XYZ file of C-alpha atoms in Angstrom:
518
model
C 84.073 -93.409 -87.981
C 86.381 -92.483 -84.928
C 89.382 -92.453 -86.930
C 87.214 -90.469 -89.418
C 86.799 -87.656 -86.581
C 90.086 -87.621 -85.230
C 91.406 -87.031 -88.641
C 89.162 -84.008 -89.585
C 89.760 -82.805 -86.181
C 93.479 -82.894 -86.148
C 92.666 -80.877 -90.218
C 90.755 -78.129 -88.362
C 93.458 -78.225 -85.792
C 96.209 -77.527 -87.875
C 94.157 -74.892 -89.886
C 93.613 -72.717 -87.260
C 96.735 -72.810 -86.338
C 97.762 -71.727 -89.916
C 95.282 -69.140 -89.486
C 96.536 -67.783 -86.455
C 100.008 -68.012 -87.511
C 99.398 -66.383 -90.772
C 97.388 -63.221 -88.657
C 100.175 -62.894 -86.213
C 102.719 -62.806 -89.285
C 100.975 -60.491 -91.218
C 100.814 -58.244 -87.837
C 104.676 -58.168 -87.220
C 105.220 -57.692 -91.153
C 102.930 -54.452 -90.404
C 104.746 -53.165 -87.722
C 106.532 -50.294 -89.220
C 110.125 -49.491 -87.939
C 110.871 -46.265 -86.742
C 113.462 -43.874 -87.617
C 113.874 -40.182 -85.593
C 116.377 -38.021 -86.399
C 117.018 -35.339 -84.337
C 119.088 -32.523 -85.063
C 120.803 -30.062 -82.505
C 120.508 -26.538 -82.921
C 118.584 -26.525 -85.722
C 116.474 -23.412 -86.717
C 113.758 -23.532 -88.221
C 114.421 -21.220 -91.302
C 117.814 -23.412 -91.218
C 115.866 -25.507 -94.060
C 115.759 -24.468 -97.319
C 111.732 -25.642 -98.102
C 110.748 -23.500 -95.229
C 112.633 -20.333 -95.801
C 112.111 -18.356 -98.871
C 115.454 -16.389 -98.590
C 117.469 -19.477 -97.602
C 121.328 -19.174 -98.199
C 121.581 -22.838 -97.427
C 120.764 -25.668 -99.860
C 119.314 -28.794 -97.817
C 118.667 -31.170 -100.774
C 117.713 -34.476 -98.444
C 115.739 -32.894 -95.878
C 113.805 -30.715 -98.958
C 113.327 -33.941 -100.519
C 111.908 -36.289 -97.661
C 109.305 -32.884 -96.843
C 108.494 -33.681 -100.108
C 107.555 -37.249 -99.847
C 106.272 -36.605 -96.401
C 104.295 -34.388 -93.981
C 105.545 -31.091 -92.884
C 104.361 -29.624 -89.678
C 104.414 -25.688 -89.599
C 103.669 -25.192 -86.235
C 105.702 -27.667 -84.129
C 107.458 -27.341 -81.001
C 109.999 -28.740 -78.892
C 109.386 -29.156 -74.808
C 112.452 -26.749 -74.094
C 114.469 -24.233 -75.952
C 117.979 -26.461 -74.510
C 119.186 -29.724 -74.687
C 118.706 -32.172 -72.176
C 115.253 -31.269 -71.647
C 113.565 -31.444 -74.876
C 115.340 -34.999 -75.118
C 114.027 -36.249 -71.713
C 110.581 -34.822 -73.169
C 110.948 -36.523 -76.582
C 111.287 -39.957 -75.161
C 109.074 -40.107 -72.270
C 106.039 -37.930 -73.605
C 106.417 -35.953 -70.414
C 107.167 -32.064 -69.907
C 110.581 -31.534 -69.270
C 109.849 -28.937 -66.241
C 108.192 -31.382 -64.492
C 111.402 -33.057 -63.604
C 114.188 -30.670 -64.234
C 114.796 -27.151 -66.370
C 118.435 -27.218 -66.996
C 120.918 -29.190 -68.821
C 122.454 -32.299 -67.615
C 126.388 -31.250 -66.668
C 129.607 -32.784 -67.150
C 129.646 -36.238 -65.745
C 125.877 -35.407 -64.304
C 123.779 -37.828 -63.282
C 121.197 -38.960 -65.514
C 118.011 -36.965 -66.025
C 115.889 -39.950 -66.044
C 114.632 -41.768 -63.136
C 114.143 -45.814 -63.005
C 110.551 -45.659 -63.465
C 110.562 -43.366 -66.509
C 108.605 -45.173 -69.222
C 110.474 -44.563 -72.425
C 109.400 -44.642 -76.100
C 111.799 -47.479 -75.966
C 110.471 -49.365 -73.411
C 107.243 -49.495 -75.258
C 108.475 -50.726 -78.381
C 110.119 -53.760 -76.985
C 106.897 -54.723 -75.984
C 105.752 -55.348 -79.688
C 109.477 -56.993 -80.249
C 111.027 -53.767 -81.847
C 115.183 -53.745 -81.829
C 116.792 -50.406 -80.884
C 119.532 -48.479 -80.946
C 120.650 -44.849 -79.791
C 123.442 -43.247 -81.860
C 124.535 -40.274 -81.523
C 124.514 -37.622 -78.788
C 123.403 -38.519 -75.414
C 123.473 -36.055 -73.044
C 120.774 -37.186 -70.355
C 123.354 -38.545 -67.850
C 125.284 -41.493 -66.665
C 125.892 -42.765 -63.282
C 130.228 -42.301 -63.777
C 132.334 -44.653 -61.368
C 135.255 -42.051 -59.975
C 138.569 -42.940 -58.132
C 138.730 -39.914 -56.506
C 137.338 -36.240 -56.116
C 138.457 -33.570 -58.930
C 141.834 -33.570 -59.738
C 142.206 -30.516 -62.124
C 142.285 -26.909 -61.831
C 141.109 -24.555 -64.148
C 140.353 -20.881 -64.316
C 137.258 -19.552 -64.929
C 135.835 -15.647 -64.676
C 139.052 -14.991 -61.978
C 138.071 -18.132 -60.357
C 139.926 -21.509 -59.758
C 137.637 -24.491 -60.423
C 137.969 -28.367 -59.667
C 137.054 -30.632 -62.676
C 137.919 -34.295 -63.571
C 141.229 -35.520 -64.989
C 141.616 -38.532 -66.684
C 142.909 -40.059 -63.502
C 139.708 -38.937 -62.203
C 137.373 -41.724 -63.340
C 137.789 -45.511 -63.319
C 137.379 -46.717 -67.088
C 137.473 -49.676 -66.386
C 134.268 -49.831 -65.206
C 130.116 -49.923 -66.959
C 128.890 -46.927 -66.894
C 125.042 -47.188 -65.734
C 122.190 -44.924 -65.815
C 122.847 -44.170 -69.996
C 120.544 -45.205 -72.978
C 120.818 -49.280 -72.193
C 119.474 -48.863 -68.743
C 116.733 -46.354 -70.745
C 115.534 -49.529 -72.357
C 117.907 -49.437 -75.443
C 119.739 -52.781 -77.360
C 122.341 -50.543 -78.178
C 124.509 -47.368 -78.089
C 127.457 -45.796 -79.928
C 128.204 -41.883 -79.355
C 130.694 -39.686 -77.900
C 128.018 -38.715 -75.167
C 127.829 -34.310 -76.241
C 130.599 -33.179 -78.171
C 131.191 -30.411 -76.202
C 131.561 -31.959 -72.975
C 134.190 -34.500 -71.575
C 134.830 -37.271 -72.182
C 135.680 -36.780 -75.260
C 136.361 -40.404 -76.249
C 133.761 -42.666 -77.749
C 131.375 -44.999 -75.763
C 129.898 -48.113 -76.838
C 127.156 -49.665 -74.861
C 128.129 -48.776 -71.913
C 131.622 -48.697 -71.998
C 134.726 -46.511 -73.295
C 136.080 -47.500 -76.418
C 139.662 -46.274 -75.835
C 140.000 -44.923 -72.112
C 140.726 -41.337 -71.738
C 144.645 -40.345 -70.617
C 144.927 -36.389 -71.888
C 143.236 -33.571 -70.150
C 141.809 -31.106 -72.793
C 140.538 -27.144 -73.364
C 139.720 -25.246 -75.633
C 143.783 -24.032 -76.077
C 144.762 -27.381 -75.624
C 142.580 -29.141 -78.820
C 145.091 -28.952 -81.255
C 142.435 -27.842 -84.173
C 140.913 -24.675 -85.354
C 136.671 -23.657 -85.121
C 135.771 -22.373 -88.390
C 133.107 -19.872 -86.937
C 132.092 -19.052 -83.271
C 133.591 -20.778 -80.199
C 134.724 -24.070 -79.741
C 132.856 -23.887 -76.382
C 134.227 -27.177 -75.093
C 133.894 -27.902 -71.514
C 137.526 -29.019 -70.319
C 137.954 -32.374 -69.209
C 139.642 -36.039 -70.258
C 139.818 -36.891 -73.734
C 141.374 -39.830 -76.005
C 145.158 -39.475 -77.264
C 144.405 -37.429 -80.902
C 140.745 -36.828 -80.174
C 139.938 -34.524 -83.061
C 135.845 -33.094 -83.129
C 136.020 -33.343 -86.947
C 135.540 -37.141 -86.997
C 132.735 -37.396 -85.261
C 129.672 -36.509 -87.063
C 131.364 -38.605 -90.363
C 132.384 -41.225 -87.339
C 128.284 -41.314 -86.260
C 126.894 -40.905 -89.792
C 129.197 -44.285 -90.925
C 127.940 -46.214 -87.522
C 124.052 -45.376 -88.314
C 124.529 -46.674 -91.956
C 126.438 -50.081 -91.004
C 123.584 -50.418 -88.607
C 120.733 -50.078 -91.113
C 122.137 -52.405 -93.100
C 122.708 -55.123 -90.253
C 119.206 -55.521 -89.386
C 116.882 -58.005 -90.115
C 113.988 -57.572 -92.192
C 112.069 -59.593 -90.424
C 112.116 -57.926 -87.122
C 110.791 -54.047 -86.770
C 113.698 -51.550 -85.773
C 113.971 -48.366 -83.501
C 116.676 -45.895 -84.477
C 116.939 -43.067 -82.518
C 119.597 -40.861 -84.322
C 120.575 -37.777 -82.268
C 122.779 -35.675 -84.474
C 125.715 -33.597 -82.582
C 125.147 -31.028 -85.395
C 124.647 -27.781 -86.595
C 125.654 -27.161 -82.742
C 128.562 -25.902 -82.256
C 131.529 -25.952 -82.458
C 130.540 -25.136 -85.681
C 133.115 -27.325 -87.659
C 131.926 -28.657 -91.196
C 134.834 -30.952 -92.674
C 136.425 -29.325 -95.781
C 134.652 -31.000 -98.595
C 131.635 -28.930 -97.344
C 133.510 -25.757 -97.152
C 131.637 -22.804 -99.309
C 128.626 -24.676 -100.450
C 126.422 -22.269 -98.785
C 126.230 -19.144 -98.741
C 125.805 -18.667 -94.632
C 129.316 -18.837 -93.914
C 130.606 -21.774 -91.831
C 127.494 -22.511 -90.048
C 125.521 -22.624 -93.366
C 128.033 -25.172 -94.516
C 127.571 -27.312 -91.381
C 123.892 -27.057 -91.790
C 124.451 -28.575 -95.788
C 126.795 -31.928 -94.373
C 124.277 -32.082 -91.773
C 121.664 -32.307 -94.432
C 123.744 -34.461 -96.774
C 124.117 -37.073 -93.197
C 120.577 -37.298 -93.123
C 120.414 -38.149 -97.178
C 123.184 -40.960 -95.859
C 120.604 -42.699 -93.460
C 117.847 -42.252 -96.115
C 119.740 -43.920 -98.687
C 120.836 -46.843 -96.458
C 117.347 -47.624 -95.612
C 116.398 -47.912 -99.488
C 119.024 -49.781 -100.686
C 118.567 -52.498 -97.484
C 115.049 -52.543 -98.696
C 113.293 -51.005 -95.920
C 112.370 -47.611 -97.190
C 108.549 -48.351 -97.678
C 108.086 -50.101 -94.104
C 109.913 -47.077 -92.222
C 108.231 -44.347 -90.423
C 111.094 -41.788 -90.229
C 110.881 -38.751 -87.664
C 113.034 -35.365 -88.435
C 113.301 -32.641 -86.058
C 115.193 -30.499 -83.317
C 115.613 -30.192 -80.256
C 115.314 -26.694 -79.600
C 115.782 -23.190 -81.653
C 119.293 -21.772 -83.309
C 122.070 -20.422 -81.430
C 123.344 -16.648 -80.812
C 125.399 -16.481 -83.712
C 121.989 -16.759 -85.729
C 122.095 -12.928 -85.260
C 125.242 -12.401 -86.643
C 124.395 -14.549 -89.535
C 121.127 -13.012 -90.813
C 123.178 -9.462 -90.601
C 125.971 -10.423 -92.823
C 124.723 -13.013 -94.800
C 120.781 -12.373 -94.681
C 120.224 -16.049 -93.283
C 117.498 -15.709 -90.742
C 118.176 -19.346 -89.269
C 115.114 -18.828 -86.792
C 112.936 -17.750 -89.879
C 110.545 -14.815 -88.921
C 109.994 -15.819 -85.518
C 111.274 -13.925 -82.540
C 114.226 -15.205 -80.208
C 116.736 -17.777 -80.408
C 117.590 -21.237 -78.244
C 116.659 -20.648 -74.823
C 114.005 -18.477 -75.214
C 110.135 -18.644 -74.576
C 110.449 -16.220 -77.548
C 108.736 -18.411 -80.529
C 112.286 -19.044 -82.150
C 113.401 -20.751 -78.834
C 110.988 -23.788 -79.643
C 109.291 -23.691 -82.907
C 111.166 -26.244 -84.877
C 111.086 -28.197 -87.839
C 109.194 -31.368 -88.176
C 109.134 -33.536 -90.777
C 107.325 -37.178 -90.683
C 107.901 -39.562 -93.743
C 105.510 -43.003 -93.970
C 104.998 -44.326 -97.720
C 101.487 -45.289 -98.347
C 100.491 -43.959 -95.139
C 100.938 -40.186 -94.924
C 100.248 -38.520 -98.305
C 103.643 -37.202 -100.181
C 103.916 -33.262 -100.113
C 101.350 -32.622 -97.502
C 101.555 -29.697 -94.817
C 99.762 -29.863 -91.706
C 99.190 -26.385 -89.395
C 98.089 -27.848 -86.159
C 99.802 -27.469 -83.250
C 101.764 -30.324 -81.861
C 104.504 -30.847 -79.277
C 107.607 -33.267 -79.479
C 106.321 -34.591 -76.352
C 103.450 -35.975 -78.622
C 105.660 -38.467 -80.547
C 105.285 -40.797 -77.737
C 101.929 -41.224 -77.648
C 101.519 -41.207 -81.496
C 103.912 -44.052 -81.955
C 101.984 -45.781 -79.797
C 99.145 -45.529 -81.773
C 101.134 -46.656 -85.247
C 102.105 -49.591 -83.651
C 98.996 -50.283 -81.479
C 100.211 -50.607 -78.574
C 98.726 -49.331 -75.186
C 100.369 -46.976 -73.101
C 100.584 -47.462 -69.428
C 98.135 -45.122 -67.897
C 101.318 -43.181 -65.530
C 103.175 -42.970 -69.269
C 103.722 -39.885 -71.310
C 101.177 -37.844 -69.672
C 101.506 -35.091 -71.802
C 101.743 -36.721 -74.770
C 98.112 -36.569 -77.544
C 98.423 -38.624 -80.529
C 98.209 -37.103 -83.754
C 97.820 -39.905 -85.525
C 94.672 -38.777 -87.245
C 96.900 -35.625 -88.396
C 99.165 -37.795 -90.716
C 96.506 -40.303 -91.632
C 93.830 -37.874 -92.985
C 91.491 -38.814 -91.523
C 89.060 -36.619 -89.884
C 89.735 -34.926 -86.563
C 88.886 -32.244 -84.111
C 91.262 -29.973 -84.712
C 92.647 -28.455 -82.157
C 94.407 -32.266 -81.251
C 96.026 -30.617 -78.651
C 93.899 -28.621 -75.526
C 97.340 -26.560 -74.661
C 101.087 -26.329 -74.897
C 103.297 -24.823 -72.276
C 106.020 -23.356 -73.926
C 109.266 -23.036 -70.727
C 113.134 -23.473 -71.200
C 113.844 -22.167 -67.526
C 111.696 -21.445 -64.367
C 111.154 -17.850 -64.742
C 109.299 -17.605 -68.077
C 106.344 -19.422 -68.851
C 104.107 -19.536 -72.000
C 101.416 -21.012 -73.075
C 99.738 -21.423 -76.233
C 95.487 -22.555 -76.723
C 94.339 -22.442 -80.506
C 95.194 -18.987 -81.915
C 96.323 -17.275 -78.681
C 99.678 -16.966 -76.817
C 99.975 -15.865 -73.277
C 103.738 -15.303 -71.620
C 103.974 -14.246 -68.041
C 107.122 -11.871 -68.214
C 107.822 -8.454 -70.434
C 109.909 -10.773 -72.547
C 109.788 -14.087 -73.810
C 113.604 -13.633 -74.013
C 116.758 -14.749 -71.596
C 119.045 -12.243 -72.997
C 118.290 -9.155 -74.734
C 118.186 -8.553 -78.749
C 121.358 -7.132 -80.061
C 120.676 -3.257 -80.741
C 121.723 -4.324 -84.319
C 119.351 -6.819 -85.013
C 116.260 -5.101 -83.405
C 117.414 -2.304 -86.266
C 117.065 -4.592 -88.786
C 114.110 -6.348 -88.036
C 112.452 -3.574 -86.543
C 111.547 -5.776 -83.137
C 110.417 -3.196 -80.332
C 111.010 -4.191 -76.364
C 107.456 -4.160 -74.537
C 106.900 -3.303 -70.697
C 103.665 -4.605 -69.783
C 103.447 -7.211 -66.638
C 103.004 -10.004 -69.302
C 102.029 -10.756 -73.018
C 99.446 -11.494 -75.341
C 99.621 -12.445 -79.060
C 97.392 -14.231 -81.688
C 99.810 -16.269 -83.496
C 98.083 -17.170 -86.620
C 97.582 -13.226 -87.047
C 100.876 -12.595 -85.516
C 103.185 -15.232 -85.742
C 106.449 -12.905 -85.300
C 105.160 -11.521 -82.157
C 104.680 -7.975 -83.020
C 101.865 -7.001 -81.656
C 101.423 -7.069 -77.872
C 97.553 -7.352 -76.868
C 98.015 -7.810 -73.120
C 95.719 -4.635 -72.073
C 93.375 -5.352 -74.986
C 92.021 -9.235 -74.001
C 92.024 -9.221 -69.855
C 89.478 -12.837 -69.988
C 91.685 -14.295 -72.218
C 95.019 -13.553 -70.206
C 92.922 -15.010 -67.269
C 91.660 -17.971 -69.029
C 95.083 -19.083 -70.213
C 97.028 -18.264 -66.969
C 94.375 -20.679 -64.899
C 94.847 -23.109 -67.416
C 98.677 -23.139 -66.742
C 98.606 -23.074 -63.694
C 96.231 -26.391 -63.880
C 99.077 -27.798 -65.593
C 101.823 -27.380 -63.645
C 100.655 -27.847 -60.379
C 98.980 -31.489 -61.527
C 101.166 -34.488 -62.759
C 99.758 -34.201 -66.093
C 98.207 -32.311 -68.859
C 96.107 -34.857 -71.114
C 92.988 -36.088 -69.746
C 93.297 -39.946 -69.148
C 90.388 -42.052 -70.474
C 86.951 -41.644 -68.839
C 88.497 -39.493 -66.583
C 87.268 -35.545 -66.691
C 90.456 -34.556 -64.329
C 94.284 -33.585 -65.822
């Protein structure tokens, strides 16, 4: 009778075990992996499905819209760089740590507590990679102070040589101390060193000091705008998008199936220098830029097509979007071409204007988010955080991504209270502030522009200059901010400045659970 026992015991033992093995299977099989793109410089009337008078064909990124979810009204944290990164991965508001861009050889924008979207992954076993441009700071080892002289506006500036900076040495503060398995990039194609780091070392140390009249290769529209500094022997800026889009394929198809994946893919392009490789040349009809914007599009068909033919198209949740609005030449472009890259919002990159942030978003999940869909609510790159989260249940610390609502409901659809968002503070630097509740729009300033509208442009578009103490639109009404109703809706203008200023002078913006303070 014992033995009996200890037999049926040892049965319902091994069953549960089963059982619990089988349930903690079938939740890692579940875990979807996670793919974000993120173009630089992208406007949104840059793709063709959102622009009815597009010059440019964008084939891929028309095609995963169409098997996806489209947000209309999405925006990035700043209208530059290194901000709206910082914002993407940690969930926070950019201008809560820093408005500007991180430098040449700057230190990095994070600090060592930062929680990252990567840092929460690895807690549910996710792999990850960074590819692509950095641009949030290392920690560089240098032998000695700058070395180099240039000129610049009549003035003589220091910068570092090659001689400058100790190769030989890790470089710390960049995406593996951010949480990340892996990196491969050339850091910001625009700024030194231009030479190509893996992990968190130089491939092939630096030993040529390089400007724009030094390059050796010709811009096909704008400026180079290259920041002088060290570069590799025969460093050439037309091998490295093809360079990045090759590394992001071979990586796709070296991961296991078995274990959920992170790619982070930060595109160096349609930024300039605005150099599409030749193949590309004349597809569109935008000029040069238009071009880069189609082998930008045909780089994100490449990662697309790697993850179907590994097999891992209908367990990826892939992320496409911007970091901030188009760049000046935009103006140029919709004048002799009639490409409005920025669509028919106001302002460019940089601005608080609505073209300074509003950017596209595309999110792609098979048999989760329902093919072809469009979505008008309001969300915020700084959101991704905390929706991620939520797809792969797992629990945020509570000092994480403070500003960060999931949105999860959104691209389930399921039902919500819509607005998901209370507020969105629109801010590139610390003059200008906006901030958008529901329908309305409040900017502090005259303008929600850092440079003025050329004289040409206004003519065309017909944009008039206001000169009241601050602004007021309804952007569902209004989306091209036309209409200035400042003087017409004093409560309102009151109501949204006191919530601002709630926000900015707390450390964050989303209520925390059973809590009724920010």
């Amino acid at each position: 009778m014992k033995s009996k026992l200890m037999v049926i015991s040892r049965i319902f033992i091994l069953a549960l075990l089963s059982v619990l093995f089988y349930c903690c299977s079938k939740k890692g099989s579940h875990l979807p992996n996670i793919v974000i793109i993120y173009a630089d410089d992208m406007g949104y009337g840059d793709l063709n499905c959102q622009n009815s008078n597009s010059k440019i064909p964008t084939v891929n990124l028309d095609k995963l819209a169409s098997e996806g979810m489209r947000f209309t009204d999405a925006h990035s944290s700043s209208g530059i760089c290194s901000p709206s990164r910082f914002a993407l991965l940690t969930g926070t508001y950019h201008w809560r740590r820093q408005h500007g861009i991180v430098q040449s050889f700057g230190a990095p924008f994070f600090k060592d507590s930062d929680i990252t979207l990567r840092q929460i992954l690895k807690t549910k076993g996710y792999h990850t990679a960074c590819i692509g441009k950095w641009h949030l700071g290392w920690n560089w080892k240098f032998k000695n102070l700058p070395s180099e002289e240039i000129i610049r506006r009549n003035d003589t500036i220091k910068v570092y040589g090659a001689t400058d900076v100790d190769w030989s040495k890790s470089i710390a503060g960049g995406p593996l101390d951010r949480g990340f398995d892996y990196y491969f990039g050339d850091g910001t194609i625009n700024f030194p060193p231009y030479a190509w780091i893996e992990n968190n070392k130089v491939v092939e140390p630096p030993t040529e000091f390089m400007t724009g009249k030094t390059l050796g290769h010709k811009v096909k529209e704008g400026k180079w705008e290259f920041r002088p500094g060290p570069k590799v022997k025969n460093w050439n800026p037309y091998e490295v998008l093809p360079t990045l889009a090759n590394k992001t394929v071979d990586w796709i198809k070296a991961q296991d199936k078995k274990q959920p994946f992170f790619l982070y893919f930060a595109l160096p392009s349609p930024h300039a220098p605005i150099i599409p490789n030749d193949e590309f040349d004349g597809i569109s009809q935008a000029g040069a830029y238009g071009d880069f914007m189609v082998q930008t599009d045909w780089v994100v068909g490449q990662v697309l097509k790697a993850l179907k033919e590994k097999g891992l198209e209908e367990n990826t949740l892939v992320i496409f979007s911007s970091d901030n609005g188009t760049e000046h030449y935009a103006w140029e472009r919709a004048e002799k071409y009639g490409h409005f890259s920025m669509g028919n919002f106001r302002g460019l990159k940089r601005d608080v204007w609505e073209g300074g942030h509003h950017v596209p978003f595309i999110i792609k999940w098979p048999r989760q988010i329902k093919a072809n869909s469009t979505s008008n609510e309001v969300i915020s790159q700084v959101d991704v955080m905390a929706t991620l989260a939520s797809v792969t249940d797992t629990e945020l610390p509570e000092n994480a991504a403070p500003d960060s609502y999931d949105f999860t409901p959104v691209i389930k659809g399921k039902v919500y209270k819509s607005p998901i968002r209370e507020a969105t503070i629109h801010n590139t630097f610390a003059s200008i502030w906006g901030i958008r509740k529901g329908d309305w729009l409040y900017i502090n300033d005259s303008t929600g522009g850092h440079r003025a509208l050329p004289e040409s442009f206004k003519a065309l578009t017909g944009y008039i200059d206001f000169d009241t103490d601050g602004l007021l639109f309804n952007m569902v009404k209004d989306p091209e901010q036309r209409v200035n109703l400042y003087e017409e809706q004093p409560s309102k203008i009151e109501e949204l400045r006191d919530l601002m200023n709630a926000y900015r002078t707390t450390n964050r913006s989303v209520k925390l659970k059973n809590s009724s303070k920010y």
